[in-house]
Structures are given as structure tokens and as C-alpha cells.
Amino acid sequence: MNDPPILNHPILGEIVVLGKIARGGYASIWNAYCVEMKTHVCLKIDEKRKAETENEFRMMKLLNHPLTCQFYGEFKSGDNVGAVLEFIEGSTILDFINKNGVIKENYARYLFAELVSIIQHLHCELGMIHQDLKCENIIIDTHNNLHLIDFGFAHLDSDNLPLSYSGFGTPGYIPPEVIKGNRYTFSSDIFSIGVLLYSMLVGRLPFSGTNSAEIFHHTVTDPVNYPETISDDVIDLLDSLLDKDPIKRPNISQILLHNWLNPIIRGIKLIPSFEGLRKLDKYPDGKLDQEVLNLFNDYGYSVENLLYDINHHIDTKLVAYYLFLRNIQISNQLSNIQITLFIHQSSHSPKSTREGLSKSTPGFEHQNQAKIVQPNLSLKIKNQAPQIIQPNAVRKPNIPKAKK
């Protein structure tokens, strides 16, 4: 049996390539192990469209949110470009629903609140339009949290890209105005998260067909049909998100104030800007995390230029270590936030307005209904139903000591 191939990364050192996870239209995703950081990572390697991949890496370097896939560094291997990314154990929303059935409202409300928090970061803080929000691009991890993992078509609103760039996206998630030839806007992303929420609750896409032309036709012309199993409040929200007219769709601030989201937001005190999650970014309040800095001191590292390097997107070993350690800390804190949330929900869950909906359920449940069936590639890492972890089930930091 041959030994697995080893990538010698210029900053992170030896990375053992363990096997291919998935292959997309122009890039492949690999499971790998970083020897120095003693942790699993993902490698994303482009083989065809270097310009698009380099743009994706540029977008990922701007991200500063606990629920987006962490970017550790990029590299070149022959004619290919690639990146070392966070390994997120879990399954995509697509795989999760196809295996378990639709997601009940209590848990869907929590996941959607996390998704809105991510979109708030993209739209309001970065001016970034994602352009490909779909079930395959979001992973539910083993802590029950949602992560946005792909930014292949993302761009800044200020980039002023040609209209032809708006041809990208996935049928079923592309909004009517883009199908008609208009540009992607922030409102276009809002339509896509409406499709995502509908899919979680209903188990299928709101607009379907046997080919792209049929899907586009139904998206532009058909009303949305709802089952009797979901509440009036979430139907009201979905109607606004999936409005054919982009001007009539709510923005992120308006979504946060909707009655359906209020129980979640009140439960963990996230109004008006998701402070509970935002405090978990890479450098809260513009400063480096003191606990992580203390670990660096214990390991013998100097942190004199660390904040400058992070702010200017300079790839160094210390930047990668900081992001790795901060990511572990964020993961553990998110677990505690979620446990607090579900304790709150178990005693304060709102009652359903329709029969068949669980009235008070901490955690999550599933219903066996229609499955989402799509030919699109799913970046499955591990098809495993999440389990709520306990506060003491924390990840431990592990980096090498500084060489003297």
C-alpha cells in the first residue's frame, strides 16, 4: 500500500493528503492533515479556472464571521492554485434533509438565524453579494451549527462586474430578476435564503422542473405553495423573501424584526446585530483575543506584528496558528450559546398556529416528507446527524512550540 501524498506548504509545512471529498465544476476538495497544527484541514485545488478561484480566495480573506469557513492560507502546486481551509465535520443541508427528512421549525428557526447573521456580515459589513446560496454550500456541523463553505461566485458590490457575471448561480435558487437578465443584488441573495428556508421546512425546492428552462419558467411565473405543516408566521416571512419583485423583499434589518425570528433572537439576546455571534469573530472589537495571545506566550511565540499581518491579509505561520486557535475557541463558545438557546426554547417556545407542528421542542426534530432531489454536487464531509454537545466536550488547542 502506497503512503498518502504529502504537500509541502510554504507556511504550514507538511500536509498529508488523505483523500478526495468532492469535485466541482473546476475545483476539487480534499481531506488532509496538517502535521504541525495536528488537525484535519480541507484543501481546495483549482485545475481550470484560476481567475475565479483567486477571486474566491480574495473574498474568503475578507470574512470575519464564526460561521463561515476559515481560510488558513493559499498555495501553488505546479499549474494549480489552492487553499488550506477549515475542515468542518458534518453534512450539507442537502444531504441532511435527504437522509433525515425536513427540519422542524424550532431548529430551522435557529439555523436560519445563523444564516441571517452570516448574510448580515456579507451585505452590511463587507458589501459582498454571495450569488450562490444553496443547500449544497452550507454544512450543519456536529455541534448543530450552520457554516457557509463556498464563495466561488461571491463578489463585492463595488467591483462593478459586467452583467455577464450575473449568469452564474444554481437553477431553483436564482431569483426572477436575474433570470430576466438583470444583475445580482443584495435582494437576489435574500430570495436565495428564502429558497433555503423553504427547503429546510418543506423538503423540496419551491420551484422545480425537469430542466433549467422549466425551473426558470416556474420561478418567474408560479406562486409558492405551502404545506399545512408549517406555521402562518413562517409563511408570512417566506412570502416576503420569495417575492417576485426584488424591491418588495425585506433587507436583513427587516428580517431580524420579523415575528417568526423574534423568539430565537430574544432567547440569546442577539438584537439588533447578533452580538452573541459577532463577539466570536477573529479579532473582537478590533483586538486580538487575549486568551489566544496567552497561549502564544506559553508556546514561546512573539506576536509583535500579528494584528498587522491579519489586517493586511499577509499569510504567515503565526497568522494561521492564531486563526486555528481562535477557531477552536469559537467552536466551543458556539456550543455553549446553543445550549443556552435550547434551554430557553424548552420553556418559552411559541405554540404552533397549525396542526402537526411540534409545540415545544428543544434541539431539533425531523418529519418524514418529500426529499430534495438535485443533481448538483454536494460537498459532503461526513453524513452524520448532529448531536448537541455538552459544555465540557471542548476541543483542545494543539500547536508546536516555537523553535529556539
mmCIF file of C-alpha atoms in Angstrom:
data_model
loop_
_atom_site.group_PDB
_atom_site.id
_atom_site.type_symbol
_atom_site.label_atom_id
_atom_site.label_comp_id
_atom_site.label_asym_id
_atom_site.label_seq_id
_atom_site.Cartn_x
_atom_site.Cartn_y
_atom_site.Cartn_z
ATOM 1 C CA MET A 1 0.000 0.000 0.000
ATOM 2 C CA ASN A 2 1.429 3.381 -1.019
ATOM 3 C CA ASP A 3 1.887 6.152 1.523
ATOM 4 C CA PRO A 4 -0.501 9.109 1.109
ATOM 5 C CA PRO A 5 0.916 12.073 -0.858
ATOM 6 C CA ILE A 6 2.388 14.970 1.105
ATOM 7 C CA LEU A 7 2.039 18.642 0.187
ATOM 8 C CA ASN A 8 4.879 20.834 1.424
ATOM 9 C CA HIS A 9 3.091 24.082 2.171
ATOM 10 C CA PRO A 10 5.461 27.095 2.282
ATOM 11 C CA ILE A 11 3.987 28.292 5.598
ATOM 12 C CA LEU A 12 2.148 25.403 7.241
ATOM 13 C CA GLY A 13 4.751 22.751 6.451
ATOM 14 C CA GLU A 14 3.808 19.150 5.698
ATOM 15 C CA ILE A 15 0.168 18.477 4.849
ATOM 16 C CA VAL A 16 -0.736 14.820 4.324
ATOM 17 C CA VAL A 17 -3.402 14.404 1.628
ATOM 18 C CA LEU A 18 -5.833 11.697 2.796
ATOM 19 C CA GLY A 19 -8.405 11.536 0.017
ATOM 20 C CA LYS A 20 -10.793 13.400 -2.244
ATOM 21 C CA ILE A 21 -14.046 14.615 -0.660
ATOM 22 C CA ALA A 22 -15.706 16.042 -3.748
ATOM 23 C CA ARG A 23 -15.166 17.537 -7.155
ATOM 24 C CA GLY A 24 -16.962 20.584 -8.520
ATOM 25 C CA GLY A 25 -17.042 22.183 -11.938
ATOM 26 C CA TYR A 26 -13.473 23.450 -11.746
ATOM 27 C CA ALA A 27 -12.047 22.587 -8.313
ATOM 28 C CA SER A 28 -11.559 19.525 -6.151
ATOM 29 C CA ILE A 29 -11.894 19.296 -2.367
ATOM 30 C CA TRP A 30 -9.519 17.077 -0.383
ATOM 31 C CA ASN A 31 -9.408 15.831 3.182
ATOM 32 C CA ALA A 32 -5.925 16.427 4.571
ATOM 33 C CA TYR A 33 -3.952 16.528 7.816
ATOM 34 C CA CYS A 34 -1.667 19.393 8.834
ATOM 35 C CA VAL A 35 1.229 17.817 10.709
ATOM 36 C CA GLU A 36 2.368 20.955 12.555
ATOM 37 C CA MET A 37 -1.108 22.024 13.725
ATOM 38 C CA LYS A 38 -2.084 18.387 14.351
ATOM 39 C CA THR A 39 -5.505 18.902 12.808
ATOM 40 C CA HIS A 40 -7.561 17.953 9.779
ATOM 41 C CA VAL A 41 -7.916 20.612 7.097
ATOM 42 C CA CYS A 42 -9.516 20.837 3.661
ATOM 43 C CA LEU A 43 -7.573 21.540 0.500
ATOM 44 C CA LYS A 44 -9.397 23.251 -2.352
ATOM 45 C CA ILE A 45 -7.408 22.881 -5.570
ATOM 46 C CA ASP A 46 -8.318 24.584 -8.833
ATOM 47 C CA GLU A 47 -7.421 22.843 -12.052
ATOM 48 C CA LYS A 48 -9.093 25.043 -14.687
ATOM 49 C CA ARG A 49 -10.389 28.483 -13.711
ATOM 50 C CA LYS A 50 -7.578 30.168 -11.781
ATOM 51 C CA ALA A 51 -9.015 33.692 -12.012
ATOM 52 C CA GLU A 52 -12.323 32.668 -10.419
ATOM 53 C CA THR A 53 -10.559 30.669 -7.714
ATOM 54 C CA GLU A 54 -8.194 33.510 -6.883
ATOM 55 C CA ASN A 55 -11.234 35.797 -6.587
ATOM 56 C CA GLU A 56 -12.865 33.312 -4.200
ATOM 57 C CA PHE A 57 -9.736 33.307 -2.041
ATOM 58 C CA ARG A 58 -9.760 37.119 -2.079
ATOM 59 C CA MET A 59 -13.356 37.074 -0.802
ATOM 60 C CA MET A 60 -12.614 34.483 1.891
ATOM 61 C CA LYS A 61 -9.721 36.548 3.256
ATOM 62 C CA LEU A 62 -12.197 39.379 3.931
ATOM 63 C CA LEU A 63 -14.503 37.197 6.029
ATOM 64 C CA ASN A 64 -14.648 37.701 9.773
ATOM 65 C CA HIS A 65 -17.586 35.646 10.988
ATOM 66 C CA PRO A 66 -17.627 32.499 13.145
ATOM 67 C CA LEU A 67 -19.984 30.634 10.800
ATOM 68 C CA THR A 68 -18.039 30.997 7.553
ATOM 69 C CA CYS A 69 -15.374 28.507 6.512
ATOM 70 C CA GLN A 70 -11.988 29.623 7.851
ATOM 71 C CA PHE A 71 -9.284 30.420 5.294
ATOM 72 C CA TYR A 72 -5.821 29.399 6.554
ATOM 73 C CA GLY A 73 -3.675 30.180 3.508
ATOM 74 C CA GLU A 74 -3.180 29.677 -0.227
ATOM 75 C CA PHE A 75 -0.516 27.904 -2.264
ATOM 76 C CA LYS A 76 0.527 26.974 -5.796
ATOM 77 C CA SER A 77 1.262 23.448 -6.923
ATOM 78 C CA GLY A 78 2.542 23.292 -10.478
ATOM 79 C CA ASP A 79 -0.073 24.955 -12.667
ATOM 80 C CA ASN A 80 -2.751 24.695 -9.977
ATOM 81 C CA VAL A 81 -3.726 27.152 -7.263
ATOM 82 C CA GLY A 82 -5.173 26.011 -3.966
ATOM 83 C CA ALA A 83 -6.095 26.960 -0.424
ATOM 84 C CA VAL A 84 -5.949 25.387 3.011
ATOM 85 C CA LEU A 85 -9.391 25.677 4.595
ATOM 86 C CA GLU A 86 -11.088 24.738 7.829
ATOM 87 C CA PHE A 87 -12.307 21.128 7.976
ATOM 88 C CA ILE A 88 -15.944 21.206 9.123
ATOM 89 C CA GLU A 89 -17.264 17.842 10.211
ATOM 90 C CA GLY A 90 -20.928 17.401 9.383
ATOM 91 C CA SER A 91 -23.134 17.214 6.298
ATOM 92 C CA THR A 92 -24.595 19.679 3.840
ATOM 93 C CA ILE A 93 -28.194 20.778 4.301
ATOM 94 C CA LEU A 94 -28.981 18.851 1.109
ATOM 95 C CA ASP A 95 -27.583 15.573 2.471
ATOM 96 C CA PHE A 96 -29.020 16.200 5.907
ATOM 97 C CA ILE A 97 -32.592 16.637 4.602
ATOM 98 C CA ASN A 98 -32.315 13.781 2.114
ATOM 99 C CA LYS A 99 -31.245 11.483 4.944
ATOM 100 C CA ASN A 100 -33.406 12.711 7.835
ATOM 101 C CA GLY A 101 -36.412 14.444 6.278
ATOM 102 C CA VAL A 102 -37.473 18.038 6.769
ATOM 103 C CA ILE A 103 -36.359 20.089 9.758
ATOM 104 C CA LYS A 104 -38.920 21.158 12.366
ATOM 105 C CA GLU A 105 -39.474 24.865 12.895
ATOM 106 C CA ASN A 106 -37.658 25.235 16.232
ATOM 107 C CA TYR A 107 -34.378 24.004 14.797
ATOM 108 C CA ALA A 108 -34.941 25.600 11.371
ATOM 109 C CA ARG A 109 -35.505 28.925 13.138
ATOM 110 C CA TYR A 110 -32.138 28.601 14.878
ATOM 111 C CA LEU A 111 -30.312 27.645 11.658
ATOM 112 C CA PHE A 112 -31.976 30.456 9.737
ATOM 113 C CA ALA A 113 -30.995 32.968 12.428
ATOM 114 C CA GLU A 114 -27.385 31.844 11.977
ATOM 115 C CA LEU A 115 -27.718 32.181 8.204
ATOM 116 C CA VAL A 116 -29.146 35.690 8.558
ATOM 117 C CA SER A 117 -26.189 36.546 10.790
ATOM 118 C CA ILE A 118 -23.797 35.440 8.034
ATOM 119 C CA ILE A 119 -25.662 37.395 5.351
ATOM 120 C CA GLN A 120 -25.695 40.441 7.622
ATOM 121 C CA HIS A 121 -21.897 40.230 7.742
ATOM 122 C CA LEU A 122 -21.612 39.863 3.959
ATOM 123 C CA HIS A 123 -24.122 42.554 2.979
ATOM 124 C CA CYS A 124 -23.826 45.156 5.739
ATOM 125 C CA GLU A 125 -20.182 44.909 6.773
ATOM 126 C CA LEU A 126 -18.380 43.792 3.610
ATOM 127 C CA GLY A 127 -20.725 44.903 0.825
ATOM 128 C CA MET A 128 -20.438 41.353 -0.557
ATOM 129 C CA ILE A 129 -23.023 39.580 -2.713
ATOM 130 C CA HIS A 130 -22.733 35.796 -2.428
ATOM 131 C CA GLN A 131 -24.643 34.839 -5.600
ATOM 132 C CA ASP A 132 -24.786 31.073 -4.958
ATOM 133 C CA LEU A 133 -26.568 30.452 -1.660
ATOM 134 C CA LYS A 134 -27.903 26.886 -1.780
ATOM 135 C CA CYS A 135 -28.283 23.715 0.290
ATOM 136 C CA GLU A 136 -25.046 22.239 -1.094
ATOM 137 C CA ASN A 137 -22.959 25.202 0.058
ATOM 138 C CA ILE A 138 -23.965 25.064 3.723
ATOM 139 C CA ILE A 139 -22.845 22.463 6.252
ATOM 140 C CA ILE A 140 -24.578 21.585 9.521
ATOM 141 C CA ASP A 141 -21.730 20.634 11.843
ATOM 142 C CA THR A 142 -21.699 18.118 14.678
ATOM 143 C CA HIS A 143 -22.363 20.952 17.147
ATOM 144 C CA ASN A 144 -25.652 21.693 15.315
ATOM 145 C CA ASN A 145 -24.362 24.958 13.847
ATOM 146 C CA LEU A 146 -24.540 26.096 10.245
ATOM 147 C CA HIS A 147 -21.476 27.066 8.171
ATOM 148 C CA LEU A 148 -21.281 28.728 4.753
ATOM 149 C CA ILE A 149 -18.422 26.977 2.963
ATOM 150 C CA ASP A 150 -18.282 28.131 -0.666
ATOM 151 C CA PHE A 151 -17.659 31.611 -2.083
ATOM 152 C CA GLY A 152 -16.930 30.692 -5.701
ATOM 153 C CA PHE A 153 -19.245 33.340 -7.211
ATOM 154 C CA ALA A 154 -19.085 35.927 -4.424
ATOM 155 C CA HIS A 155 -18.077 39.478 -5.277
ATOM 156 C CA LEU A 156 -18.142 42.941 -3.796
ATOM 157 C CA ASP A 157 -20.974 45.195 -4.892
ATOM 158 C CA SER A 158 -18.317 47.850 -5.570
ATOM 159 C CA ASP A 159 -16.497 45.571 -8.059
ATOM 160 C CA ASN A 160 -18.894 46.709 -10.835
ATOM 161 C CA LEU A 161 -18.636 43.370 -12.604
ATOM 162 C CA PRO A 162 -20.005 43.002 -16.150
ATOM 163 C CA LEU A 163 -23.607 41.876 -16.488
ATOM 164 C CA SER A 164 -22.418 38.519 -17.858
ATOM 165 C CA TYR A 165 -21.120 37.645 -14.374
ATOM 166 C CA SER A 166 -24.721 37.503 -13.155
ATOM 167 C CA GLY A 167 -25.209 34.409 -15.324
ATOM 168 C CA PHE A 168 -23.752 32.307 -12.518
ATOM 169 C CA GLY A 169 -25.867 30.625 -9.890
ATOM 170 C CA THR A 170 -27.938 27.471 -9.450
ATOM 171 C CA PRO A 171 -31.393 26.939 -11.025
ATOM 172 C CA GLY A 172 -34.030 26.830 -8.313
ATOM 173 C CA TYR A 173 -32.186 29.451 -6.252
ATOM 174 C CA ILE A 174 -31.742 32.124 -8.942
ATOM 175 C CA PRO A 175 -34.340 34.895 -8.481
ATOM 176 C CA PRO A 176 -36.756 36.039 -11.210
ATOM 177 C CA GLU A 177 -34.991 39.349 -11.913
ATOM 178 C CA VAL A 178 -31.701 37.571 -12.690
ATOM 179 C CA ILE A 179 -33.478 35.059 -14.928
ATOM 180 C CA LYS A 180 -34.833 38.083 -16.814
ATOM 181 C CA GLY A 181 -31.293 39.366 -17.391
ATOM 182 C CA ASN A 182 -30.742 41.784 -14.519
ATOM 183 C CA ARG A 183 -27.758 41.886 -12.186
ATOM 184 C CA TYR A 184 -27.443 40.032 -8.923
ATOM 185 C CA THR A 185 -28.064 42.370 -5.998
ATOM 186 C CA PHE A 186 -28.311 42.056 -2.233
ATOM 187 C CA SER A 187 -32.027 41.415 -2.743
ATOM 188 C CA SER A 188 -31.153 38.466 -5.003
ATOM 189 C CA ASP A 189 -29.354 36.817 -2.074
ATOM 190 C CA ILE A 190 -32.486 37.400 0.039
ATOM 191 C CA PHE A 191 -34.533 35.394 -2.476
ATOM 192 C CA SER A 192 -31.983 32.559 -2.256
ATOM 193 C CA ILE A 193 -32.139 32.363 1.545
ATOM 194 C CA GLY A 194 -35.915 32.201 1.167
ATOM 195 C CA VAL A 195 -35.435 29.131 -1.034
ATOM 196 C CA LEU A 196 -33.102 27.681 1.603
ATOM 197 C CA LEU A 197 -35.597 28.222 4.428
ATOM 198 C CA TYR A 198 -38.432 26.743 2.351
ATOM 199 C CA SER A 199 -36.263 23.686 1.561
ATOM 200 C CA MET A 200 -35.446 23.093 5.232
ATOM 201 C CA LEU A 201 -39.114 23.222 6.241
ATOM 202 C CA VAL A 202 -40.759 21.522 3.250
ATOM 203 C CA GLY A 203 -38.090 19.139 1.949
ATOM 204 C CA ARG A 204 -38.129 20.342 -1.646
ATOM 205 C CA LEU A 205 -37.409 23.466 -3.652
ATOM 206 C CA PRO A 206 -40.308 25.908 -4.117
ATOM 207 C CA PHE A 207 -39.760 25.937 -7.899
ATOM 208 C CA SER A 208 -38.744 22.769 -9.731
ATOM 209 C CA GLY A 209 -38.708 21.176 -13.174
ATOM 210 C CA THR A 210 -37.008 18.553 -15.314
ATOM 211 C CA ASN A 211 -34.520 21.046 -16.759
ATOM 212 C CA SER A 212 -33.229 24.568 -16.196
ATOM 213 C CA ALA A 213 -35.703 26.147 -18.622
ATOM 214 C CA GLU A 214 -38.671 24.660 -16.749
ATOM 215 C CA ILE A 215 -37.269 25.718 -13.379
ATOM 216 C CA PHE A 216 -36.713 29.272 -14.644
ATOM 217 C CA HIS A 217 -40.262 29.436 -16.035
ATOM 218 C CA HIS A 218 -41.814 28.294 -12.745
ATOM 219 C CA THR A 219 -39.595 30.668 -10.743
ATOM 220 C CA VAL A 220 -40.754 33.667 -12.773
ATOM 221 C CA THR A 221 -44.462 32.814 -13.087
ATOM 222 C CA ASP A 222 -45.658 30.425 -10.360
ATOM 223 C CA PRO A 223 -46.867 31.276 -6.843
ATOM 224 C CA VAL A 224 -45.334 29.454 -3.880
ATOM 225 C CA ASN A 225 -47.327 26.531 -2.474
ATOM 226 C CA TYR A 226 -47.092 25.751 1.251
ATOM 227 C CA PRO A 227 -47.957 22.568 3.163
ATOM 228 C CA GLU A 228 -50.263 22.647 6.192
ATOM 229 C CA THR A 229 -47.377 21.579 8.440
ATOM 230 C CA ILE A 230 -45.715 24.990 8.762
ATOM 231 C CA SER A 231 -46.907 27.994 10.738
ATOM 232 C CA ASP A 232 -48.576 31.151 9.476
ATOM 233 C CA ASP A 233 -45.685 33.267 10.777
ATOM 234 C CA VAL A 234 -43.056 31.458 8.711
ATOM 235 C CA ILE A 235 -45.317 31.537 5.635
ATOM 236 C CA ASP A 236 -45.563 35.302 6.061
ATOM 237 C CA LEU A 237 -41.762 35.536 6.183
ATOM 238 C CA LEU A 238 -41.329 33.216 3.189
ATOM 239 C CA ASP A 239 -43.846 35.197 1.132
ATOM 240 C CA SER A 240 -41.740 38.317 1.625
ATOM 241 C CA LEU A 241 -38.396 36.597 0.948
ATOM 242 C CA LEU A 242 -39.684 34.921 -2.231
ATOM 243 C CA ASP A 243 -41.475 37.952 -3.641
ATOM 244 C CA LYS A 244 -41.042 38.171 -7.420
ATOM 245 C CA ASP A 245 -40.265 41.886 -7.111
ATOM 246 C CA PRO A 246 -36.781 42.441 -5.607
ATOM 247 C CA ILE A 247 -37.792 45.898 -4.359
ATOM 248 C CA LYS A 248 -40.504 44.373 -2.166
ATOM 249 C CA ARG A 249 -38.211 41.850 -0.461
ATOM 250 C CA PRO A 250 -37.035 42.731 3.065
ATOM 251 C CA ASN A 251 -33.450 43.625 3.821
ATOM 252 C CA ILE A 252 -31.501 41.991 6.640
ATOM 253 C CA SER A 253 -32.561 44.543 9.264
ATOM 254 C CA GLN A 254 -36.221 43.963 8.429
ATOM 255 C CA ILE A 255 -35.804 40.173 8.515
ATOM 256 C CA LEU A 256 -34.346 40.400 12.024
ATOM 257 C CA LEU A 257 -37.523 42.097 13.255
ATOM 258 C CA HIS A 258 -39.923 39.514 11.842
ATOM 259 C CA ASN A 259 -42.228 37.749 14.330
ATOM 260 C CA TRP A 260 -41.009 34.305 13.322
ATOM 261 C CA LEU A 261 -37.385 35.077 14.231
ATOM 262 C CA ASN A 262 -38.092 37.035 17.421
ATOM 263 C CA PRO A 263 -38.228 34.011 19.795
ATOM 264 C CA ILE A 264 -34.725 32.942 18.779
ATOM 265 C CA ILE A 265 -33.256 36.432 18.835
ATOM 266 C CA ARG A 266 -34.772 37.269 22.220
ATOM 267 C CA GLY A 267 -33.669 33.922 23.597
ATOM 268 C CA ILE A 268 -29.959 34.637 23.238
ATOM 269 C CA LYS A 269 -30.143 38.450 23.263
ATOM 270 C CA LEU A 270 -28.995 38.899 19.668
ATOM 271 C CA ILE A 271 -30.969 42.051 18.715
ATOM 272 C CA PRO A 272 -30.094 44.205 16.839
ATOM 273 C CA SER A 273 -26.816 42.951 15.445
ATOM 274 C CA PHE A 274 -26.394 39.362 16.626
ATOM 275 C CA GLU A 275 -23.936 40.426 19.329
ATOM 276 C CA GLY A 276 -23.773 36.901 20.741
ATOM 277 C CA LEU A 277 -22.257 35.680 17.492
ATOM 278 C CA ARG A 278 -20.412 38.816 16.480
ATOM 279 C CA LYS A 279 -18.306 38.725 19.645
ATOM 280 C CA LEU A 280 -16.925 35.444 18.338
ATOM 281 C CA ASP A 281 -15.170 36.853 15.289
ATOM 282 C CA LYS A 282 -11.444 36.545 14.576
ATOM 283 C CA TYR A 283 -10.453 39.701 16.440
ATOM 284 C CA PRO A 284 -13.334 41.010 18.577
ATOM 285 C CA ASP A 285 -13.517 44.806 18.914
ATOM 286 C CA GLY A 286 -10.543 45.138 16.561
ATOM 287 C CA LYS A 287 -8.190 43.460 19.018
ATOM 288 C CA LEU A 288 -6.514 40.092 19.159
ATOM 289 C CA ASP A 289 -8.009 37.589 21.564
ATOM 290 C CA GLN A 290 -6.099 37.709 24.841
ATOM 291 C CA GLU A 291 -6.602 34.025 25.663
ATOM 292 C CA VAL A 292 -5.057 33.046 22.343
ATOM 293 C CA LEU A 293 -2.198 35.512 22.889
ATOM 294 C CA ASN A 294 -1.568 33.946 26.290
ATOM 295 C CA LEU A 295 -1.276 30.567 24.590
ATOM 296 C CA PHE A 296 1.237 32.032 22.148
ATOM 297 C CA ASN A 297 3.295 33.356 25.051
ATOM 298 C CA ASP A 298 3.175 29.930 26.697
ATOM 299 C CA TYR A 299 4.412 28.359 23.459
ATOM 300 C CA GLY A 300 7.192 30.939 23.057
ATOM 301 C CA TYR A 301 5.907 32.932 20.068
ATOM 302 C CA SER A 302 6.326 36.682 19.526
ATOM 303 C CA VAL A 303 3.094 38.397 18.437
ATOM 304 C CA GLU A 304 4.527 41.835 17.643
ATOM 305 C CA ASN A 305 3.293 42.029 14.013
ATOM 306 C CA LEU A 306 0.373 39.616 14.219
ATOM 307 C CA LEU A 307 -2.538 42.084 14.083
ATOM 308 C CA TYR A 308 -0.922 43.978 11.190
ATOM 309 C CA ASP A 309 -0.444 40.746 9.234
ATOM 310 C CA ILE A 310 -4.067 39.678 9.836
ATOM 311 C CA ASN A 311 -5.492 43.062 8.851
ATOM 312 C CA HIS A 312 -3.388 43.173 5.679
ATOM 313 C CA HIS A 313 -4.080 39.527 4.740
ATOM 314 C CA ILE A 314 -0.421 38.524 4.957
ATOM 315 C CA ASP A 315 -0.050 34.747 5.157
ATOM 316 C CA THR A 316 2.345 33.742 7.925
ATOM 317 C CA LYS A 317 2.612 30.699 10.126
ATOM 318 C CA LEU A 318 1.619 32.739 13.155
ATOM 319 C CA VAL A 319 -1.496 34.088 11.398
ATOM 320 C CA ALA A 320 -2.535 30.523 10.550
ATOM 321 C CA TYR A 321 -1.934 29.408 14.147
ATOM 322 C CA TYR A 322 -3.931 32.344 15.505
ATOM 323 C CA LEU A 323 -6.881 31.637 13.209
ATOM 324 C CA PHE A 324 -6.721 27.949 14.082
ATOM 325 C CA LEU A 325 -6.677 28.529 17.857
ATOM 326 C CA ARG A 326 -9.328 31.239 17.678
ATOM 327 C CA ASN A 327 -11.476 28.884 15.609
ATOM 328 C CA ILE A 328 -11.308 26.223 18.328
ATOM 329 C CA GLN A 329 -12.316 28.799 20.914
ATOM 330 C CA ILE A 330 -15.224 29.989 18.741
ATOM 331 C CA SER A 331 -16.434 26.422 18.221
ATOM 332 C CA ASN A 332 -16.564 25.805 21.958
ATOM 333 C CA GLN A 333 -18.320 29.122 22.654
ATOM 334 C CA LEU A 334 -20.914 28.470 19.942
ATOM 335 C CA SER A 335 -21.722 25.187 21.636
ATOM 336 C CA ASN A 336 -22.428 26.969 24.909
ATOM 337 C CA ILE A 337 -24.580 29.613 23.168
ATOM 338 C CA GLN A 338 -26.658 26.888 21.547
ATOM 339 C CA ILE A 339 -27.175 25.001 24.798
ATOM 340 C CA THR A 340 -28.341 28.243 26.426
ATOM 341 C CA LEU A 341 -30.679 28.838 23.496
ATOM 342 C CA PHE A 342 -32.307 25.419 23.644
ATOM 343 C CA ILE A 343 -32.738 25.627 27.416
ATOM 344 C CA HIS A 344 -34.560 28.912 26.795
ATOM 345 C CA GLN A 345 -36.636 27.387 23.996
ATOM 346 C CA SER A 346 -37.717 24.391 26.051
ATOM 347 C CA SER A 347 -39.648 26.664 28.404
ATOM 348 C CA HIS A 348 -40.536 29.576 26.094
ATOM 349 C CA SER A 349 -41.250 28.055 22.670
ATOM 350 C CA PRO A 350 -44.162 29.697 20.857
ATOM 351 C CA LYS A 351 -47.152 27.491 20.080
ATOM 352 C CA SER A 352 -47.846 26.472 16.516
ATOM 353 C CA THR A 353 -50.712 28.021 14.610
ATOM 354 C CA ARG A 354 -51.232 24.838 12.579
ATOM 355 C CA GLU A 355 -51.780 21.206 13.481
ATOM 356 C CA GLY A 356 -48.867 18.836 13.109
ATOM 357 C CA LEU A 357 -46.171 21.222 14.313
ATOM 358 C CA SER A 358 -44.280 20.429 17.496
ATOM 359 C CA LYS A 359 -45.322 22.933 20.166
ATOM 360 C CA SER A 360 -42.242 22.889 22.360
ATOM 361 C CA THR A 361 -39.125 21.032 21.357
ATOM 362 C CA PRO A 362 -35.591 21.780 22.482
ATOM 363 C CA GLY A 363 -32.984 20.761 19.948
ATOM 364 C CA PHE A 364 -34.297 19.535 16.638
ATOM 365 C CA GLU A 365 -36.682 17.003 15.142
ATOM 366 C CA HIS A 366 -37.447 15.796 11.671
ATOM 367 C CA GLN A 367 -40.548 14.845 9.723
ATOM 368 C CA ASN A 368 -40.537 12.211 7.004
ATOM 369 C CA GLN A 369 -41.681 14.082 3.931
ATOM 370 C CA ALA A 370 -40.585 14.655 0.364
ATOM 371 C CA LYS A 371 -36.848 14.711 -0.179
ATOM 372 C CA ILE A 372 -34.852 17.298 -2.066
ATOM 373 C CA VAL A 373 -33.592 15.679 -5.238
ATOM 374 C CA GLN A 374 -30.930 17.612 -7.126
ATOM 375 C CA PRO A 375 -28.122 16.614 -9.477
ATOM 376 C CA ASN A 376 -25.783 19.253 -8.042
ATOM 377 C CA LEU A 377 -22.595 18.244 -6.313
ATOM 378 C CA SER A 378 -22.855 18.062 -2.533
ATOM 379 C CA LEU A 379 -19.628 18.721 -0.630
ATOM 380 C CA LYS A 380 -20.353 16.040 1.950
ATOM 381 C CA ILE A 381 -17.684 15.603 4.593
ATOM 382 C CA LYS A 382 -19.400 13.223 6.962
ATOM 383 C CA ASN A 383 -23.066 12.303 6.692
ATOM 384 C CA GLN A 384 -23.918 12.309 10.364
ATOM 385 C CA ALA A 385 -26.905 13.725 12.199
ATOM 386 C CA PRO A 386 -25.660 16.384 14.628
ATOM 387 C CA GLN A 387 -25.816 15.806 18.355
ATOM 388 C CA ILE A 388 -25.840 18.616 20.918
ATOM 389 C CA ILE A 389 -22.540 18.530 22.768
ATOM 390 C CA GLN A 390 -22.154 19.328 26.432
ATOM 391 C CA PRO A 391 -20.176 22.362 27.655
ATOM 392 C CA ASN A 392 -17.279 20.194 28.822
ATOM 393 C CA ALA A 393 -16.950 18.466 25.437
ATOM 394 C CA VAL A 394 -14.499 21.055 24.136
ATOM 395 C CA ARG A 395 -11.792 20.927 21.519
ATOM 396 C CA LYS A 396 -8.234 21.328 22.770
ATOM 397 C CA PRO A 397 -5.678 23.626 21.109
ATOM 398 C CA ASN A 398 -2.581 21.937 19.757
ATOM 399 C CA ILE A 399 0.253 23.794 18.009
ATOM 400 C CA PRO A 400 4.006 23.185 18.136
ATOM 401 C CA LYS A 401 6.211 25.188 20.457
ATOM 402 C CA ALA A 402 8.344 27.933 18.931
ATOM 403 C CA LYS A 403 11.792 26.857 17.840
ATOM 404 C CA LYS A 404 14.609 28.473 19.768
#
